[in-house]
CSV table of C-alpha atoms and ligand atoms in Angstrom, one decimal:
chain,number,residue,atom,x,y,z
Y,1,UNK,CA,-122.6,221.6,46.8
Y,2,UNK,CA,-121.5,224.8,46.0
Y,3,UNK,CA,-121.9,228.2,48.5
Y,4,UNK,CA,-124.3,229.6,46.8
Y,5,UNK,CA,-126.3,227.0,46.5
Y,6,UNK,CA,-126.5,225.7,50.0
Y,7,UNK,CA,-126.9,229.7,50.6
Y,8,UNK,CA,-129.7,229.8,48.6
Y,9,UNK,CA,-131.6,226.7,50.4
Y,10,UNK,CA,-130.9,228.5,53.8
Y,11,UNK,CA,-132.4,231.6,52.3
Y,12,UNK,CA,-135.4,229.7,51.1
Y,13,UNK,CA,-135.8,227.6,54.9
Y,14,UNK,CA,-135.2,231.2,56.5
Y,15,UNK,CA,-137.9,232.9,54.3
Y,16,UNK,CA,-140.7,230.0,54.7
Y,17,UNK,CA,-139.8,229.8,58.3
Y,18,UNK,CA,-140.6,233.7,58.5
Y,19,UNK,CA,-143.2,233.3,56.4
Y,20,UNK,CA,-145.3,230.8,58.8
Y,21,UNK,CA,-144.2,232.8,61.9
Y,22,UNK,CA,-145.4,235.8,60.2
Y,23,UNK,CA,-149.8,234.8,60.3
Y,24,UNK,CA,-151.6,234.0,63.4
Y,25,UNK,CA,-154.2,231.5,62.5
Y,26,UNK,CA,-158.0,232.3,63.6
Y,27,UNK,CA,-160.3,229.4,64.0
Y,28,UNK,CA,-163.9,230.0,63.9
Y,29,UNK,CA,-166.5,227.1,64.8
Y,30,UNK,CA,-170.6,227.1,65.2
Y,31,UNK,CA,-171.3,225.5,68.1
Y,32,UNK,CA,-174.6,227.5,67.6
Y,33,UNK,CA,-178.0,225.4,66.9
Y,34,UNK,CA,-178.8,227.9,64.2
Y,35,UNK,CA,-176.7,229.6,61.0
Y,36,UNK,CA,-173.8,232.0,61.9
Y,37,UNK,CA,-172.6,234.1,59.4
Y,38,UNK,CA,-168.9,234.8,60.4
Y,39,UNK,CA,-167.3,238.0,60.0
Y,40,UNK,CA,-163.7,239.6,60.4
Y,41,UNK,CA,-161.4,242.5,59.6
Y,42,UNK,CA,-159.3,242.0,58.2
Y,43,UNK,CA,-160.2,238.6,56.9
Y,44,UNK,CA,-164.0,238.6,55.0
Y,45,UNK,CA,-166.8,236.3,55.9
Y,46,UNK,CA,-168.2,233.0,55.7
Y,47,UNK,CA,-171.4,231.2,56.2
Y,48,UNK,CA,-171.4,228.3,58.8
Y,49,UNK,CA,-174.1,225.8,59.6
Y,50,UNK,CA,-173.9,224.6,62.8
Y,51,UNK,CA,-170.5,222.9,63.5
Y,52,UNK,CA,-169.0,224.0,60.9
Y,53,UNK,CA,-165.6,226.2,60.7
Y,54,UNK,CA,-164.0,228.8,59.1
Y,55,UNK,CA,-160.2,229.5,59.3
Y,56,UNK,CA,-158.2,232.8,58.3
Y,57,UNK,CA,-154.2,234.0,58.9
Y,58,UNK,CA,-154.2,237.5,60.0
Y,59,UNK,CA,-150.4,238.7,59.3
Y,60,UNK,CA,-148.2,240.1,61.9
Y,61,UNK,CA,-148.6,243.6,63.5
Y,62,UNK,CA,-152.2,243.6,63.0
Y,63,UNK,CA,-154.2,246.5,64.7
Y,64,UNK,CA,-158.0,246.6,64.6
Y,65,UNK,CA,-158.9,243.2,63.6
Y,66,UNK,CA,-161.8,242.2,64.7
Y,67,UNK,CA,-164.0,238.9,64.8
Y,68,UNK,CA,-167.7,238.6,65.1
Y,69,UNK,CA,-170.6,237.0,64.0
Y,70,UNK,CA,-173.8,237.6,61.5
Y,71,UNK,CA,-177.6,236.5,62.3
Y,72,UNK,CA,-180.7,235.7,59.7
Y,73,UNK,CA,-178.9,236.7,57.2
Y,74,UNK,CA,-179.5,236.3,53.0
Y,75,UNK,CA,-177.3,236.7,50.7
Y,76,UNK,CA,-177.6,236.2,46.5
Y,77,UNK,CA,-175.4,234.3,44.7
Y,78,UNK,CA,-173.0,237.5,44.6
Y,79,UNK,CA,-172.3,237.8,47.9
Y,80,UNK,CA,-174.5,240.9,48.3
Y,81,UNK,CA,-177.6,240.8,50.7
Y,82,UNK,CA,-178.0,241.8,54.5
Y,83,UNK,CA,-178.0,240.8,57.6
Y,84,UNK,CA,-180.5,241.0,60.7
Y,85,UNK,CA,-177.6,241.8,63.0
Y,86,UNK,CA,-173.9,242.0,62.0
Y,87,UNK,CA,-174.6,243.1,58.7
Y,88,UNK,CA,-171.2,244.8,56.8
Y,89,UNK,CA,-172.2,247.0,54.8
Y,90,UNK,CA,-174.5,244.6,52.3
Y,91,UNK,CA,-171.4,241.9,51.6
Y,92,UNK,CA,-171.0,238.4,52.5
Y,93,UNK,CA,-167.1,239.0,52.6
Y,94,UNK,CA,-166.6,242.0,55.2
Y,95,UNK,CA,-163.8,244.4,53.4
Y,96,UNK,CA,-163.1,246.7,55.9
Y,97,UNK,CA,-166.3,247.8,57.6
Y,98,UNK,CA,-167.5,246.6,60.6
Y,99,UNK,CA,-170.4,245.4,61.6
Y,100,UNK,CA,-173.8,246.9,62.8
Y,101,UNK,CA,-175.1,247.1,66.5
Y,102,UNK,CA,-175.9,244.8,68.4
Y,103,UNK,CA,-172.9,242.4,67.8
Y,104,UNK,CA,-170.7,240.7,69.9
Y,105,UNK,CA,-167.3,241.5,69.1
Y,106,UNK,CA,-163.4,239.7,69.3
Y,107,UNK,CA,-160.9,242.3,69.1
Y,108,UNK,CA,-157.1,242.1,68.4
Y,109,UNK,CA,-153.9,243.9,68.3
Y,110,UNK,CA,-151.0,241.5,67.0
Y,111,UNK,CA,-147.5,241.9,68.1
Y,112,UNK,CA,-147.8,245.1,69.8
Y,113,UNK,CA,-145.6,246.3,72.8
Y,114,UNK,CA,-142.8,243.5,73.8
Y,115,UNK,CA,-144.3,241.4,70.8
Y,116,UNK,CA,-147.8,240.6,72.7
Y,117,UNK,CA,-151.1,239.9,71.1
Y,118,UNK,CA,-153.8,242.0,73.2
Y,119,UNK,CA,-157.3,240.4,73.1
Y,120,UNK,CA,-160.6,240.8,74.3
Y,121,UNK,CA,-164.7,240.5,73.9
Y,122,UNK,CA,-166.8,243.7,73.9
Y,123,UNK,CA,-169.9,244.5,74.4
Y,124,UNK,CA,-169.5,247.7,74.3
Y,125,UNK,CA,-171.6,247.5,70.8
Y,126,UNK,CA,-174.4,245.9,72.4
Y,127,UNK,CA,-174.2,241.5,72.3
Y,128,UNK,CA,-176.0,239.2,69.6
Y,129,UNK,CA,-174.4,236.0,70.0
Y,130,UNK,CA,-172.0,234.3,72.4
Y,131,UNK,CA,-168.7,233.9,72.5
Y,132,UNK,CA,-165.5,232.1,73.7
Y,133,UNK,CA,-162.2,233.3,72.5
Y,134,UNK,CA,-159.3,230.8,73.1
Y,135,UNK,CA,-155.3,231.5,72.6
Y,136,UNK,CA,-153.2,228.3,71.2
Y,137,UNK,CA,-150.7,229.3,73.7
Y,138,UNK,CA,-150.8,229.6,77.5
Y,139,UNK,CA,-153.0,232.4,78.2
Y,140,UNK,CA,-156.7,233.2,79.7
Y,141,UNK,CA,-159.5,232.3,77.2
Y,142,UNK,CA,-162.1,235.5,77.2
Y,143,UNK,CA,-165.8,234.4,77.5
Y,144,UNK,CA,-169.0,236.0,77.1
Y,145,UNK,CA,-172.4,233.5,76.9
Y,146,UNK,CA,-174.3,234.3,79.2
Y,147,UNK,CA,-178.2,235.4,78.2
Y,148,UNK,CA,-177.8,238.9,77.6
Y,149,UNK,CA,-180.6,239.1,74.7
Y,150,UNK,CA,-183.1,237.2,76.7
Y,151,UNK,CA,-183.0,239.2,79.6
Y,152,UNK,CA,-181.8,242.4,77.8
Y,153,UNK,CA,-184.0,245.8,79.2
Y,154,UNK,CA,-186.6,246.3,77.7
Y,155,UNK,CA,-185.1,249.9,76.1
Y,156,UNK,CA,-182.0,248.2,74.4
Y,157,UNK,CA,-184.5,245.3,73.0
Y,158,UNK,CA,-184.2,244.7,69.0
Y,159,UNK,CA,-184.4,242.0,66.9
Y,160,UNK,CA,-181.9,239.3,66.9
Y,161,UNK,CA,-179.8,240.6,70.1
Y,162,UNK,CA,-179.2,243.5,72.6
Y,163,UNK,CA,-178.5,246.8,71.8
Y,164,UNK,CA,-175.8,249.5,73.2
Y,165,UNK,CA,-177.2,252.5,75.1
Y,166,UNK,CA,-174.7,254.9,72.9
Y,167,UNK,CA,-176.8,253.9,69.2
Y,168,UNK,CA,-180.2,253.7,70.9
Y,169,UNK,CA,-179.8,256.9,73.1
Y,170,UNK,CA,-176.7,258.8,71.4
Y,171,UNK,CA,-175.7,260.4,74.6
Y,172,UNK,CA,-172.1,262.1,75.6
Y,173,UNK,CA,-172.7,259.9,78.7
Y,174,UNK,CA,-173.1,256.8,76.9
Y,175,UNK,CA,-171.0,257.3,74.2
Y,176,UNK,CA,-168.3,258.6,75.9
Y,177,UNK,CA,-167.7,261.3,73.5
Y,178,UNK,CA,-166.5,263.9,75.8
Y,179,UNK,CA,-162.9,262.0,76.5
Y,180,UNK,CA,-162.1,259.5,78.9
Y,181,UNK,CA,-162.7,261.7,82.3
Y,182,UNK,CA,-166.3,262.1,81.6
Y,183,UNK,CA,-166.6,258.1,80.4
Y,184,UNK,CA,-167.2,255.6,83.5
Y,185,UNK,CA,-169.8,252.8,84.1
Y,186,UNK,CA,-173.6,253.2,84.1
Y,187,UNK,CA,-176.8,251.2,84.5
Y,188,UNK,CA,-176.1,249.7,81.2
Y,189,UNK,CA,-173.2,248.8,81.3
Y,190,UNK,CA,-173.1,247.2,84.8
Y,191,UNK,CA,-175.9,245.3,83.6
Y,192,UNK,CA,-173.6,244.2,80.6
Y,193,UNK,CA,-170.4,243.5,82.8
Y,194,UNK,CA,-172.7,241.5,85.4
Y,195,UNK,CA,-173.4,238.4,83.0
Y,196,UNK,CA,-170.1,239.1,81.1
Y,197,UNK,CA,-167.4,240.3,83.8
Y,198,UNK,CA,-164.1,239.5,81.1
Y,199,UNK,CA,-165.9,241.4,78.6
Y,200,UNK,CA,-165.3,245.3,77.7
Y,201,UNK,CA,-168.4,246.8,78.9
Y,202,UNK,CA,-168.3,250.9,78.1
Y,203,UNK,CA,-165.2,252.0,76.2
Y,204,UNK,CA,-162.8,252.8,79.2
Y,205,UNK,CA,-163.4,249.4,80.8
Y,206,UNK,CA,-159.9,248.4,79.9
Y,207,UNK,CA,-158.4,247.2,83.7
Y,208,UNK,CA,-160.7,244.3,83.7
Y,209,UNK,CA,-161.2,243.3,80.0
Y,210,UNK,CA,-157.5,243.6,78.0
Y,211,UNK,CA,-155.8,240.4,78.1
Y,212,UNK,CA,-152.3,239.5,76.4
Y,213,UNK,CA,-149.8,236.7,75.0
Y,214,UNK,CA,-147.2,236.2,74.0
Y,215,UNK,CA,-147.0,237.0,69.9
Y,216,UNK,CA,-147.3,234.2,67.8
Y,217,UNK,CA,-150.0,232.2,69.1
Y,218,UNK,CA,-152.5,231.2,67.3
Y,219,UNK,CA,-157.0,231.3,68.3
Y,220,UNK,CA,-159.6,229.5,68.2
Y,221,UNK,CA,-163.2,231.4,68.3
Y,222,UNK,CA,-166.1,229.4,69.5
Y,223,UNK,CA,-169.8,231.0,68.5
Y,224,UNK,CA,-172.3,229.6,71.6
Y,225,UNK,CA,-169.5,228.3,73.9
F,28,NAG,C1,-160.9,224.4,63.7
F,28,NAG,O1,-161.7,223.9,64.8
F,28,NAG,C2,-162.5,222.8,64.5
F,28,NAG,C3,-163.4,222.6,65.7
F,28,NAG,O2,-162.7,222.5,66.9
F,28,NAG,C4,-161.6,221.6,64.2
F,28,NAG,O3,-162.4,220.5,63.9
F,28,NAG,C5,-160.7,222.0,63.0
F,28,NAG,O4,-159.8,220.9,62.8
F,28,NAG,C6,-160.0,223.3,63.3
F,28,NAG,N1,-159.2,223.6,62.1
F,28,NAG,C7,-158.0,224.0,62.1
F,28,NAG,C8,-157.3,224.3,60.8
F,28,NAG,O5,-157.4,224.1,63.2
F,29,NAG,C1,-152.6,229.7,56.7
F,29,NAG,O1,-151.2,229.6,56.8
F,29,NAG,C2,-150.8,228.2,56.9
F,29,NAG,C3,-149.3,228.2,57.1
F,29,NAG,O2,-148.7,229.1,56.3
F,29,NAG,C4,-151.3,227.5,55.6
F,29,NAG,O3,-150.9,226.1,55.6
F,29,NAG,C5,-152.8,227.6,55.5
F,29,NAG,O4,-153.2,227.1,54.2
F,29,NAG,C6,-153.2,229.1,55.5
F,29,NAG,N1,-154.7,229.1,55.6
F,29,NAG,C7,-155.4,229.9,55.0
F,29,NAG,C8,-156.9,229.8,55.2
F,29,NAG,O5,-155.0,230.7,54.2
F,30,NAG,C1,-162.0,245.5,49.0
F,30,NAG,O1,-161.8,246.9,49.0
F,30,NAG,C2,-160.6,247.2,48.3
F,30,NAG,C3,-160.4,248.7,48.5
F,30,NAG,O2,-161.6,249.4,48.5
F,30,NAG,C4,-160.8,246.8,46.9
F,30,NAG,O3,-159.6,247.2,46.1
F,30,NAG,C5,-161.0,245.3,46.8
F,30,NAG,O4,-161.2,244.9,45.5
F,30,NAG,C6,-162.2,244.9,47.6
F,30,NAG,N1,-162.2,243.5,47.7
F,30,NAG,C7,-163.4,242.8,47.5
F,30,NAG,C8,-163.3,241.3,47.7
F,30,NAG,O5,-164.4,243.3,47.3
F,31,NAG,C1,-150.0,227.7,82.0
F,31,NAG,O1,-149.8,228.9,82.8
F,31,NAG,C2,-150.2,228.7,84.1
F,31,NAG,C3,-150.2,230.1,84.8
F,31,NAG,O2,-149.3,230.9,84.2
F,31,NAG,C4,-149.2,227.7,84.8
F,31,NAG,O3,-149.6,227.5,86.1
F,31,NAG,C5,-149.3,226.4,84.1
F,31,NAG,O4,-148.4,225.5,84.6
F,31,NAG,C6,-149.1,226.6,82.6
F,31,NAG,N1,-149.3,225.3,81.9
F,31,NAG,C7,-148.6,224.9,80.9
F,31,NAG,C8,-149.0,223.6,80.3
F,31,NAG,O5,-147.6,225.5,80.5
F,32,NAG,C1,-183.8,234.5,62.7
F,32,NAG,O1,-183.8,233.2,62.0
F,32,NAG,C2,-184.3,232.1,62.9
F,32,NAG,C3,-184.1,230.9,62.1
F,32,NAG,O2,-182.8,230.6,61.8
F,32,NAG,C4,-185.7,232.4,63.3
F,32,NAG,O3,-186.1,231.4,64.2
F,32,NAG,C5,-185.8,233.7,63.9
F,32,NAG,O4,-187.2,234.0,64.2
F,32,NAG,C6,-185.2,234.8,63.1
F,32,NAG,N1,-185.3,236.0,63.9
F,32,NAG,C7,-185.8,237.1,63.4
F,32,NAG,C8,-185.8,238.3,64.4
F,32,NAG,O5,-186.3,237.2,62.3
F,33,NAG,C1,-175.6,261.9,68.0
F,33,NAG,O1,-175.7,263.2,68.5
F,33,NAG,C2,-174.7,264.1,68.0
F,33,NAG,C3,-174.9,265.4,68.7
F,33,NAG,O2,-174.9,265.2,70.1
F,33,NAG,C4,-175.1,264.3,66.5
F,33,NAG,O3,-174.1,265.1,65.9
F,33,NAG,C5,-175.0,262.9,65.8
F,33,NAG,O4,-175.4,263.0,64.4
F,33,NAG,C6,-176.0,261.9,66.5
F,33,NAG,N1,-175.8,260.6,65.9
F,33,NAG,C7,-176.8,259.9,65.5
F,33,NAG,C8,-176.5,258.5,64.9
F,33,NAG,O5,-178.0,260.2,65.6
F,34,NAG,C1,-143.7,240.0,64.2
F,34,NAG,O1,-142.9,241.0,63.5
F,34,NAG,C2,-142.0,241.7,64.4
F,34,NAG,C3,-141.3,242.7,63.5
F,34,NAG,O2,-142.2,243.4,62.7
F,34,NAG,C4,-141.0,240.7,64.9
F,34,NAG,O3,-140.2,241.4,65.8
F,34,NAG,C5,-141.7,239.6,65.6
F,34,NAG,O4,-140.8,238.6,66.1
F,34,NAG,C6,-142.8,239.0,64.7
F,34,NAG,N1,-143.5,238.1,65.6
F,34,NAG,C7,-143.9,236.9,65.1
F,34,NAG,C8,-144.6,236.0,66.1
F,34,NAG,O5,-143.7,236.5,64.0
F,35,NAG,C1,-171.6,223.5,72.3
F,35,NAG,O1,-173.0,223.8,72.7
F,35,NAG,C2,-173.5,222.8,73.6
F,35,NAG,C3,-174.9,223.3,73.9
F,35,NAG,O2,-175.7,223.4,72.8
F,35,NAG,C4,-172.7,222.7,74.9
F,35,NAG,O3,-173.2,221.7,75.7
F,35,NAG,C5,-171.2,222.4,74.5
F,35,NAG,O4,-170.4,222.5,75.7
F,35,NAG,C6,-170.7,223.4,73.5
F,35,NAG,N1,-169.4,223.0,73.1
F,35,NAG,C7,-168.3,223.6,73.5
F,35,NAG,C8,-167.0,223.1,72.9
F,35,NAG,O5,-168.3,224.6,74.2
């Protein structure tokens, strides 16, 4: 076999070796007893009946993604419709936007500092359905099911989930909007990180709610743990 030959098959196992190292795979599965209409940026959207899941690669050095799911949603044969809670902007495949309060979020940075994935669950946009976020590789899953909408306050109450106290009261308080000194808990939010303690309650909640591994690993996102 001649050099550049065998140089070229080396080339071609070093690029598809890059190449698989390159995505981290997200699973997403409806354990729910009702329709979930999955979301994620980057990534699009799918429908899933109960027990059904939804896979997507999200390439390497990913900021911003984020994961979440739809409710009572309809959609025409298009892909265009709306969604009770979740809803981005109108489309079946999210491109982009994210969704509407109240939703339950999974957020993601891939490959960041020292190549580590940082995860979490937030709340901080108020909670709609719940949630288990798992790592493929040795690290803490994130979970948020407790029953937030059912015994939301009676001010954050809309249909189909539990609301934030920034987009029903639009306070600097609440939405933090005068920089990180003036942003700390509050009722809300306490009563937010009570049923979910791993979960980012207010914006600055970081000590308690970031979580890391090591880059590569792949997730698996559970709807009703
Ligand atoms: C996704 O998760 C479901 C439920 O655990 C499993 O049946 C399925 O095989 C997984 N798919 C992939 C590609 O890992
Ligand atoms: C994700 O990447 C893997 C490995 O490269 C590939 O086998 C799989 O088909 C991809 N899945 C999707 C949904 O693109
Ligand atoms: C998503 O948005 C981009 C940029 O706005 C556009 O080029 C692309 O066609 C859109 N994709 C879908 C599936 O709508
Ligand atoms: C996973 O990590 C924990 C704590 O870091 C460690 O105690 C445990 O042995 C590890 N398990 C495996 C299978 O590597
Ligand atoms: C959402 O749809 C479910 C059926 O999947 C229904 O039971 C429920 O009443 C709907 N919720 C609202 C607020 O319309
Ligand atoms: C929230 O209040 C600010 C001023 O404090 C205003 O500029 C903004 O438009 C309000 N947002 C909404 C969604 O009402
Ligand atoms: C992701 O890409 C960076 C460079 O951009 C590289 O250092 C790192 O090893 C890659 N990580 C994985 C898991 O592919
Ligand atoms: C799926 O939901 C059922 C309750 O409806 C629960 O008992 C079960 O543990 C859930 N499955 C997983 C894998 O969490």
């Amino acid at each position: 076999m001649g050099v550049t030959k065998s140089l070229s098959i080396l080339l071609l196992v070093a690029v598809s070796f890059v190449a698989a190292a390159e995505a981290a795979n997200f699973n997403m599965t409806n354990n729910c007893t009702y329709t979930v209409w999955a979301a994620a940026v980057p990534g699009g959207g799918a429908r899933l009946k109960p027990g059904e899941s939804w896979n997507i690669n999200v390439t390497n050095g990913t900021t911003g993604g984020r994961i979440w799911g739809r409710t009572n949603c309809s959609f025409d044969n298009a892909g265009r419709g709306k969604c009770l809670t979740g809803d981005c902007n109108g489309v079946l495949e999210c491109n982009g936007t994210y969704g509407t309060a109240p939703n339950t979020l999974v957020e993601f940075a891939l490959n960041q500092y020292n190549d580590l994935d940082f995860y979490d669950i937030s709340v901080v946009d108020g909670f709609n359905i719940p949630l288990k976020l798992t790592p493929s590789y040795n690290c803490s899953s994130v979970k948020c099911a407790a029953d937030i909408t059912g015994e939301c306050p009676t001010e954050l109450r809309v249909p189909g989930g539990c609301n934030n106290p920034c987009t029903v009261f639009n306070t600097t308080e609440y939405c933090c909007t005068s920089g990180s000194a003036g942003c700390g808990p509050t009722d809300y939010s306490k009563f937010f990180k009570e049923r979910c303690p791993d979960a980012y309650s207010y914006p600055m909640d970081d000590a308690t709610s970031t979580f890391t591994c090591m880059g590569g690993s792949d997730y698996s996102v559970l709807f009703c743990p």
